[in-house]
Amino acid sequence: MGSAQGRSIRVPLVVGNWKMFKTSAEGAAFVHELIESIGPLGDREVMVAPPFTGLFEAVRAARGSRVSVAAQDVFWEREGAYTGEVSAEMLADLGVAAVIIGHSERRRDFQETDEWVAHKVRAVLDSGLLPIMCVGETADQREAGSTRDVLGSQVPTGLAEVRSENAALVTIAYEPVWAIGTGKTATPEMAQEAIAFVRGQVARTLGAEAGDAVRILYGGSVGPDNIDELMNQPDIDGVLVGGASLQLAPFSRIVHFEKQ
Ligand code: 13P
């Protein structure tokens, strides 16, 4: 797999997905506190993903700091008669650095498909932003033994429109749906196994170099108690954090993960 070799070039990434929480003032205040708490940590990247309404103030609060800002969704067209949608260019114009795409809540509640995910990943890359593409199996799929089938379909389909020169810019988040907001975390070994499989799918789809370069995050009930173990797995390059990213103390502890 070459993970150990690729590991040195994959800068660890911690992303807080605020989902539909925090006003823009609350978000900006949080970013200021987060910057203070991060201090001089230089070997990792930290992002927060506010709702659309909080992006402007969060970007302003993060300016010149080690924190950057991600959006939680995007539409793939540049502009047009698409009421309610926001384009990647508009996010770039605001100073947003990355976009979460295909989160399981969007797949489940808003019927997003792998094909939509592929269009969004392409649009985000074309605008010079970083896509964070989410994949993961449901409880039923895991129980049925089809985790690999699900990941083996979501990853190549979602990456289908990525051009090879952009491959290394892709980040993937493996979030088993049964672990999201449930307090049930995949064990570090389960997460490692699935993520190593995802890395293999990236290599198959975009080439071996991309397989080594692409950062793959784990998400699903990440907290202060499991962060260090997760980050010590060879293929886990970071985390996508929901609930525990809403308060400073747990999120700061996660950002300060310790890796041997
Ligand atoms: P929790 O950390 O609340 O389980 O949410 C995970 C998630 O969905 C992050 O995108």
XYZ file of C-alpha atoms and ligand atoms in Angstrom:
270
model
C 0.000 0.000 0.000
C 2.963 2.307 0.636
C 1.049 4.087 3.397
C 4.024 4.442 5.701
C 5.954 6.131 2.917
C 3.089 8.427 1.934
C 2.306 9.261 5.534
C 5.107 11.788 5.888
C 3.640 13.976 3.151
C 0.039 13.759 4.332
C -0.375 16.635 6.788
C -2.900 15.640 9.477
C -6.228 17.450 9.198
C -8.884 18.031 11.873
C -12.234 19.331 10.608
C -15.146 20.413 12.782
C -18.485 19.988 11.017
C -20.910 22.253 12.849
C -23.887 20.979 10.833
C -26.914 23.267 11.480
C -25.552 24.842 14.660
C -24.177 28.293 15.614
C -25.149 31.775 14.494
C -22.458 33.740 12.682
C -21.561 35.649 15.870
C -21.245 32.409 17.839
C -19.126 30.901 15.095
C -16.767 33.886 14.927
C -16.353 33.885 18.717
C -15.567 30.171 18.607
C -12.936 30.673 15.903
C -11.209 33.365 17.974
C -11.105 31.057 21.014
C -9.937 28.137 18.904
C -7.026 30.141 17.482
C -5.943 31.032 21.032
C -6.142 27.416 22.142
C -4.219 26.044 19.155
C -1.199 28.203 19.872
C 1.872 27.387 17.813
C 0.895 23.825 16.678
C 2.461 23.725 13.232
C 2.309 20.112 12.118
C -1.434 19.846 11.494
C -4.255 21.690 9.764
C -7.475 22.722 11.465
C -10.755 23.606 9.761
C -14.237 24.494 10.874
C -17.329 24.089 8.705
C -20.113 26.492 9.717
C -23.520 26.643 8.029
C -23.551 28.920 4.936
C -24.734 31.891 6.984
C -21.698 31.668 9.246
C -19.020 31.424 6.547
C -18.346 35.122 6.087
C -17.724 35.884 9.747
C -15.800 32.659 10.307
C -13.450 33.456 7.399
C -12.958 36.958 8.789
C -12.223 35.624 12.277
C -9.780 33.018 10.916
C -7.830 35.380 8.645
C -4.068 35.142 9.157
C -4.388 32.176 11.535
C -3.780 28.433 11.271
C -7.533 27.817 11.089
C -9.303 27.653 7.755
C -12.967 27.441 6.870
C -14.953 24.833 4.958
C -18.517 24.882 3.639
C -20.860 21.936 4.223
C -22.227 21.677 0.687
C -22.134 23.293 -2.755
C -23.905 23.138 -6.123
C -21.859 22.178 -9.165
C -22.943 24.852 -11.682
C -21.058 28.167 -11.763
C -24.205 30.313 -11.789
C -27.749 30.210 -13.085
C -31.409 29.913 -12.195
C -30.927 27.512 -9.257
C -32.898 29.022 -6.418
C -31.369 28.344 -3.045
C -28.055 27.019 -4.331
C -24.502 28.313 -3.858
C -21.627 27.714 -6.298
C -18.007 26.817 -5.618
C -16.928 30.147 -7.158
C -19.104 31.991 -4.653
C -17.490 30.072 -1.801
C -14.005 30.773 -3.167
C -14.900 34.443 -3.450
C -15.742 34.439 0.260
C -12.353 32.988 1.229
C -13.602 29.494 1.977
C -10.846 26.862 1.626
C -12.688 23.552 1.380
C -16.125 21.988 0.932
C -17.630 18.901 2.562
C -19.402 16.907 -0.149
C -21.820 13.989 0.056
C -22.178 13.854 3.824
C -24.379 10.911 4.773
C -26.996 13.295 6.185
C -27.297 14.842 2.729
C -27.380 11.447 1.056
C -30.058 10.229 3.481
C -32.189 13.353 3.998
C -31.736 15.130 0.658
C -31.325 12.149 -1.675
C -27.841 13.055 -2.891
C -26.417 10.481 -5.250
C -22.862 9.409 -6.048
C -23.244 11.134 -9.425
C -24.100 14.444 -7.755
C -21.132 13.950 -5.480
C -18.895 13.473 -8.529
C -20.161 16.733 -10.119
C -19.591 18.610 -6.853
C -16.068 17.245 -6.371
C -15.173 18.390 -9.894
C -16.721 21.838 -9.424
C -14.894 22.373 -6.141
C -11.530 21.386 -7.636
C -12.161 23.592 -10.676
C -12.631 26.549 -8.325
C -9.356 25.900 -6.545
C -10.963 24.643 -3.339
C -10.369 21.347 -1.555
C -13.158 18.759 -1.656
C -13.766 16.591 1.420
C -15.787 13.724 -0.025
C -17.725 11.645 2.502
C -18.334 7.927 2.129
C -19.534 5.230 4.501
C -21.849 2.296 4.997
C -25.091 2.107 6.983
C -25.645 -0.305 9.872
C -27.713 -2.599 7.636
C -25.016 -2.647 4.982
C -22.324 -3.500 7.550
C -24.469 -6.260 9.060
C -25.115 -7.661 5.606
C -21.351 -7.831 5.059
C -21.451 -5.356 2.176
C -19.191 -2.594 3.570
C -16.552 -3.174 0.896
C -19.145 -3.228 -1.880
C -20.539 0.101 -0.694
C -17.128 1.765 -0.396
C -15.975 0.107 -3.595
C -18.835 1.830 -5.388
C -18.978 5.217 -3.588
C -15.255 5.971 -3.953
C -14.732 5.386 -7.695
C -18.084 6.908 -8.649
C -17.503 10.003 -6.499
C -14.011 10.460 -7.964
C -15.057 9.782 -11.555
C -14.652 13.397 -12.726
C -11.338 14.172 -10.984
C -8.514 15.012 -13.398
C -5.203 13.368 -12.562
C -3.394 16.683 -11.944
C -5.908 17.429 -9.172
C -5.920 13.987 -7.574
C -3.664 14.817 -4.633
C -5.964 17.693 -3.604
C -8.835 15.362 -2.785
C -9.623 14.514 0.834
C -11.966 11.660 1.679
C -13.839 11.227 4.958
C -14.830 7.689 5.877
C -17.860 8.073 8.120
C -19.718 4.861 8.901
C -23.328 6.040 9.135
C -23.986 3.903 12.226
C -21.252 5.768 14.120
C -22.521 9.299 13.439
C -24.050 11.015 16.447
C -24.659 7.668 18.118
C -21.715 7.484 20.503
C -20.839 4.198 18.767
C -17.363 4.642 17.345
C -15.760 2.253 14.979
C -12.806 0.777 16.833
C -9.511 2.219 15.602
C -8.824 -1.143 13.960
C -12.177 -1.134 12.125
C -11.601 2.435 10.988
C -8.069 1.586 9.855
C -9.252 -1.439 7.925
C -11.995 0.461 6.096
C -9.733 3.428 5.400
C -6.955 1.215 4.032
C -9.604 -0.280 1.729
C -10.723 3.215 0.671
C -7.089 4.115 -0.046
C -6.853 1.076 -2.287
C -9.951 2.255 -4.150
C -8.419 5.708 -4.602
C -5.260 4.099 -5.993
C -7.324 1.957 -8.361
C -9.326 4.960 -9.556
C -6.721 7.728 -9.671
C -3.400 5.862 -9.620
C -0.910 4.687 -7.007
C 0.557 8.142 -6.430
C -2.866 9.536 -5.596
C -3.496 6.580 -3.295
C -0.451 7.643 -1.294
C -1.141 11.368 -1.399
C -4.887 11.576 -0.698
C -5.759 12.326 2.912
C -8.413 10.086 4.395
C -10.203 11.162 7.566
C -12.295 9.138 9.981
C -15.633 10.531 11.211
C -18.278 9.220 13.608
C -18.394 9.916 17.359
C -14.824 11.192 17.487
C -14.038 12.685 20.896
C -11.261 13.409 23.370
C -11.248 9.775 24.516
C -10.633 8.086 21.175
C -8.732 10.700 19.165
C -5.196 9.581 20.001
C -5.843 5.930 19.191
C -7.481 6.867 15.900
C -4.657 9.177 14.877
C -2.114 6.462 15.567
C -3.504 4.236 12.828
C -1.237 4.293 9.772
C -3.870 5.179 7.165
C -5.922 7.662 9.231
C -4.791 11.169 8.314
C -7.266 13.132 10.378
C -10.828 13.348 11.624
C -14.175 14.895 10.716
C -15.833 15.795 13.999
C -19.525 16.564 14.548
C -20.886 16.947 18.081
C -17.518 17.321 19.783
C -16.579 20.235 17.507
C -19.302 22.482 18.907
C -17.568 23.193 22.197
C -14.070 24.471 22.655
C -12.766 22.077 25.321
C -13.392 18.779 23.507
C -12.493 20.192 20.102
C -9.283 21.710 21.398
C -8.301 18.367 22.922
C -8.984 16.679 19.578
C -6.877 19.266 17.756
C -4.066 18.567 20.233
C -4.067 14.838 19.414
C -0.886 12.992 20.277
C 0.701 10.748 17.722
C 3.628 8.426 18.384
P -20.487 13.044 15.278
O -19.041 13.371 15.565
O -21.457 13.911 16.024
O -20.760 11.573 15.398
O -20.738 13.420 13.731
C -19.849 12.955 12.786
C -20.117 13.657 11.516
O -21.132 13.456 10.878
C -19.115 14.631 11.047
O -19.356 15.007 9.737
